[in-house]
Amino acid sequence: MTAFFGGDRGRVDPQLAAGNRRTRMHYARDVNDERALAFEDRPPVRRGGHWTLLAVLVVVLAVLAVAGSRDGDEVPLAADCDTSAIGVSSSVVTAGTVLRYRLTGPDDASYVVTLDGEAVRGDAGSTVTYTATPAGPALRLRQCLSPTLALAAPAGDGPHELALLRVAGDGTTEQLTAVTVTVEGTR
């Protein structure tokens, strides 16, 4: 007897296989199954390896799809534990699309990001935890670098300032750096 996915291949009892073949041929002669009788002397065709190949192909394509989509979303910014900086995916974005950005700086402080002076919360799934501060939602960097954060680009055309503020223990803030992002209307 073989397993459902061919797991017993290579462990077939030759006497059992011969007995099963004799029984099949006996039944084929009884019902005059000419097709089975015609293939009596030929070895059986081994099938079933295509499922393994298909499974491997699906796994490879899934890994490539995930890796390809993540690489396209990453904002290139090197970790710098001495100097704070903001990296953006593009300095020109269309209104309402996703603006991706990344932060770097010392990892011993809390940071608030503002867009045109208003505190914003970038989305990075569950990889970022925000704490409430008087200046707005604050995050801490891990190993001096944030994951790629996403927020909706503002609707107003023209330049907009994305700023990084350090939050002190007493709740006061200090602007460390800023970048200008130009928003264009939909085409």
GROMACS .gro file of C-alpha atoms in nm:
model
  187
    1MET     CA    1   0.000   0.000   0.000
    2THR     CA    2   0.132   0.347  -0.081
    3ALA     CA    3   0.078   0.676   0.097
    4PHE     CA    4  -0.149   0.946  -0.046
    5PHE     CA    5   0.140   1.161  -0.174
    6GLY     CA    6   0.371   0.873  -0.263
    7GLY     CA    7   0.554   0.871   0.070
    8ASP     CA    8   0.606   0.493   0.064
    9ARG     CA    9   0.799   0.487  -0.262
   10GLY     CA   10   1.108   0.275  -0.240
   11ARG     CA   11   0.967   0.057   0.041
   12VAL     CA   12   0.737  -0.166  -0.165
   13ASP     CA   13   0.743  -0.536  -0.090
   14PRO     CA   14   0.821  -0.710  -0.425
   15GLN     CA   15   0.604  -1.011  -0.339
   16LEU     CA   16   0.309  -0.786  -0.249
   17ALA     CA   17   0.352  -0.585  -0.571
   18ALA     CA   18   0.362  -0.905  -0.780
   19GLY     CA   19   0.051  -1.038  -0.606
   20ASN     CA   20  -0.134  -0.710  -0.665
   21ARG     CA   21  -0.036  -0.718  -1.033
   22ARG     CA   22  -0.157  -1.077  -1.073
   23THR     CA   23  -0.489  -0.985  -0.908
   24ARG     CA   24  -0.534  -0.682  -1.137
   25MET     CA   25  -0.463  -0.896  -1.445
   26HIS     CA   26  -0.703  -1.167  -1.324
   27TYR     CA   27  -0.982  -0.904  -1.292
   28ALA     CA   28  -0.888  -0.753  -1.628
   29ARG     CA   29  -0.924  -1.094  -1.797
   30ASP     CA   30  -1.258  -1.151  -1.622
   31VAL     CA   31  -1.409  -0.826  -1.754
   32ASN     CA   32  -1.216  -0.838  -2.084
   33ASP     CA   33  -1.032  -0.507  -2.015
   34GLU     CA   34  -0.823  -0.499  -2.332
   35ARG     CA   35  -0.641  -0.181  -2.232
   36ALA     CA   36  -0.514  -0.325  -1.903
   37LEU     CA   37  -0.419  -0.651  -2.074
   38ALA     CA   38  -0.231  -0.463  -2.348
   39PHE     CA   39  -0.012  -0.289  -2.088
   40GLU     CA   40   0.045  -0.604  -1.878
   41ASP     CA   41   0.415  -0.640  -1.965
   42ARG     CA   42   0.503  -0.270  -1.948
   43PRO     CA   43   0.636  -0.120  -1.624
   44PRO     CA   44   0.400   0.120  -1.450
   45VAL     CA   45   0.438   0.492  -1.523
   46ARG     CA   46   0.549   0.683  -1.217
   47ARG     CA   47   0.353   1.000  -1.165
   48GLY     CA   48   0.313   1.254  -0.890
   49GLY     CA   49   0.643   1.446  -0.887
   50HIS     CA   50   0.468   1.745  -1.043
   51TRP     CA   51   0.303   1.831  -0.709
   52THR     CA   52   0.640   1.876  -0.543
   53LEU     CA   53   0.764   2.092  -0.829
   54LEU     CA   54   0.445   2.299  -0.817
   55ALA     CA   55   0.476   2.352  -0.440
   56VAL     CA   56   0.840   2.464  -0.473
   57LEU     CA   57   0.748   2.701  -0.755
   58VAL     CA   58   0.465   2.858  -0.553
   59VAL     CA   59   0.693   2.911  -0.252
   60VAL     CA   60   0.965   3.071  -0.466
   61LEU     CA   61   0.716   3.305  -0.636
   62ALA     CA   62   0.565   3.406  -0.301
   63VAL     CA   63   0.909   3.488  -0.157
   64LEU     CA   64   1.000   3.690  -0.465
   65ALA     CA   65   0.671   3.880  -0.452
   66VAL     CA   66   0.717   3.970  -0.086
   67ALA     CA   67   1.081   4.066  -0.132
   68GLY     CA   68   1.004   4.271  -0.443
   69SER     CA   69   0.723   4.467  -0.282
   70ARG     CA   70   0.922   4.541   0.033
   71ASP     CA   71   1.230   4.659  -0.156
   72GLY     CA   72   1.018   4.900  -0.359
   73ASP     CA   73   0.872   5.053  -0.041
   74GLU     CA   74   1.201   5.099   0.145
   75VAL     CA   75   1.343   5.448   0.177
   76PRO     CA   76   1.723   5.439   0.148
   77LEU     CA   77   1.867   5.599   0.461
   78ALA     CA   78   2.171   5.484   0.655
   79ALA     CA   79   2.160   5.471   1.033
   80ASP     CA   80   2.345   5.762   1.194
   81CYS     CA   81   2.356   5.771   1.574
   82ASP     CA   82   2.516   6.118   1.580
   83THR     CA   83   2.322   6.330   1.329
   84SER     CA   84   1.944   6.333   1.290
   85ALA     CA   85   1.802   6.317   0.939
   86ILE     CA   86   1.484   6.247   0.745
   87GLY     CA   87   1.483   6.048   0.422
   88VAL     CA   88   1.183   6.056   0.187
   89SER     CA   89   1.095   5.821  -0.097
   90SER     CA   90   1.049   6.118  -0.330
   91SER     CA   91   1.065   6.494  -0.287
   92VAL     CA   92   0.773   6.532  -0.530
   93VAL     CA   93   0.448   6.342  -0.464
   94THR     CA   94   0.093   6.350  -0.595
   95ALA     CA   95  -0.177   6.476  -0.360
   96GLY     CA   96  -0.343   6.193  -0.166
   97THR     CA   97  -0.080   5.929  -0.249
   98VAL     CA   98   0.144   5.765   0.009
   99LEU     CA   99   0.447   5.959   0.127
  100ARG     CA  100   0.710   5.722   0.263
  101TYR     CA  101   0.982   5.848   0.494
  102ARG     CA  102   1.245   5.726   0.737
  103LEU     CA  103   1.418   5.879   1.038
  104THR     CA  104   1.767   5.843   1.182
  105GLY     CA  105   1.934   5.986   1.490
  106PRO     CA  106   2.038   5.896   1.845
  107ASP     CA  107   1.823   5.616   1.985
  108ASP     CA  108   1.818   5.758   2.339
  109ALA     CA  109   1.545   6.017   2.267
  110SER     CA  110   1.178   6.036   2.170
  111TYR     CA  111   1.088   6.200   1.840
  112VAL     CA  112   0.777   6.368   1.699
  113VAL     CA  113   0.731   6.420   1.325
  114THR     CA  114   0.534   6.719   1.203
  115LEU     CA  115   0.394   6.802   0.862
  116ASP     CA  116   0.348   7.178   0.822
  117GLY     CA  117   0.367   7.218   1.200
  118GLU     CA  118   0.103   6.952   1.281
  119ALA     CA  119   0.215   6.631   1.452
  120VAL     CA  120   0.163   6.321   1.236
  121ARG     CA  121   0.180   5.950   1.300
  122GLY     CA  122   0.349   5.748   1.028
  123ASP     CA  123   0.222   5.396   0.974
  124ALA     CA  124   0.463   5.104   0.977
  125GLY     CA  125   0.228   4.832   1.094
  126SER     CA  126   0.307   4.693   1.436
  127THR     CA  127   0.680   4.769   1.413
  128VAL     CA  128   0.647   5.117   1.568
  129THR     CA  129   0.501   5.207   1.906
  130TYR     CA  130   0.391   5.564   1.970
  131THR     CA  131   0.357   5.729   2.312
  132ALA     CA  132   0.141   6.032   2.381
  133THR     CA  133   0.330   6.354   2.458
  134PRO     CA  134   0.216   6.718   2.475
  135ALA     CA  135   0.387   6.772   2.137
  136GLY     CA  136   0.206   6.478   1.971
  137PRO     CA  137   0.264   6.106   1.918
  138ALA     CA  138   0.630   6.027   1.984
  139LEU     CA  139   0.838   5.728   1.874
  140ARG     CA  140   1.179   5.595   1.964
  141LEU     CA  141   1.433   5.473   1.710
  142ARG     CA  142   1.575   5.123   1.725
  143GLN     CA  143   1.945   5.105   1.649
  144CYS     CA  144   1.933   5.472   1.540
  145LEU     CA  145   1.693   5.408   1.249
  146SER     CA  146   1.317   5.388   1.203
  147PRO     CA  147   1.141   5.150   0.969
  148THR     CA  148   0.988   5.303   0.658
  149LEU     CA  149   0.688   5.506   0.774
  150ALA     CA  150   0.393   5.600   0.552
  151LEU     CA  151   0.137   5.877   0.561
  152ALA     CA  152  -0.099   6.035   0.309
  153ALA     CA  153   0.046   6.329   0.121
  154PRO     CA  154  -0.143   6.652   0.193
  155ALA     CA  155  -0.406   6.773  -0.052
  156GLY     CA  156  -0.265   7.125  -0.099
  157ASP     CA  157  -0.036   7.172  -0.398
  158GLY     CA  158   0.305   7.323  -0.339
  159PRO     CA  159   0.585   7.281  -0.084
  160HIS     CA  160   0.521   7.119   0.255
  161GLU     CA  161   0.768   7.081   0.543
  162LEU     CA  162   0.823   6.745   0.713
  163ALA     CA  163   1.016   6.812   1.036
  164LEU     CA  164   1.175   6.596   1.303
  165LEU     CA  165   1.149   6.720   1.663
  166ARG     CA  166   1.323   6.579   1.970
  167VAL     CA  167   1.100   6.565   2.279
  168ALA     CA  168   1.275   6.643   2.608
  169GLY     CA  169   1.178   6.483   2.939
  170ASP     CA  170   0.981   6.794   3.039
  171GLY     CA  171   0.773   6.783   2.716
  172THR     CA  172   0.952   7.066   2.534
  173THR     CA  173   1.062   7.010   2.176
  174GLU     CA  174   1.359   7.105   1.963
  175GLN     CA  175   1.349   7.091   1.583
  176LEU     CA  176   1.644   6.885   1.462
  177THR     CA  177   1.595   6.876   1.087
  178ALA     CA  178   1.335   6.920   0.814
  179VAL     CA  179   1.284   6.835   0.448
  180THR     CA  180   1.061   6.998   0.191
  181VAL     CA  181   0.820   6.780  -0.007
  182THR     CA  182   0.642   6.929  -0.307
  183VAL     CA  183   0.285   6.812  -0.363
  184GLU     CA  184   0.137   6.818  -0.710
  185GLY     CA  185  -0.233   6.777  -0.792
  186THR     CA  186  -0.364   6.465  -0.960
  187ARG     CA  187  -0.303   6.449  -1.330
   0.00000   0.00000   0.00000
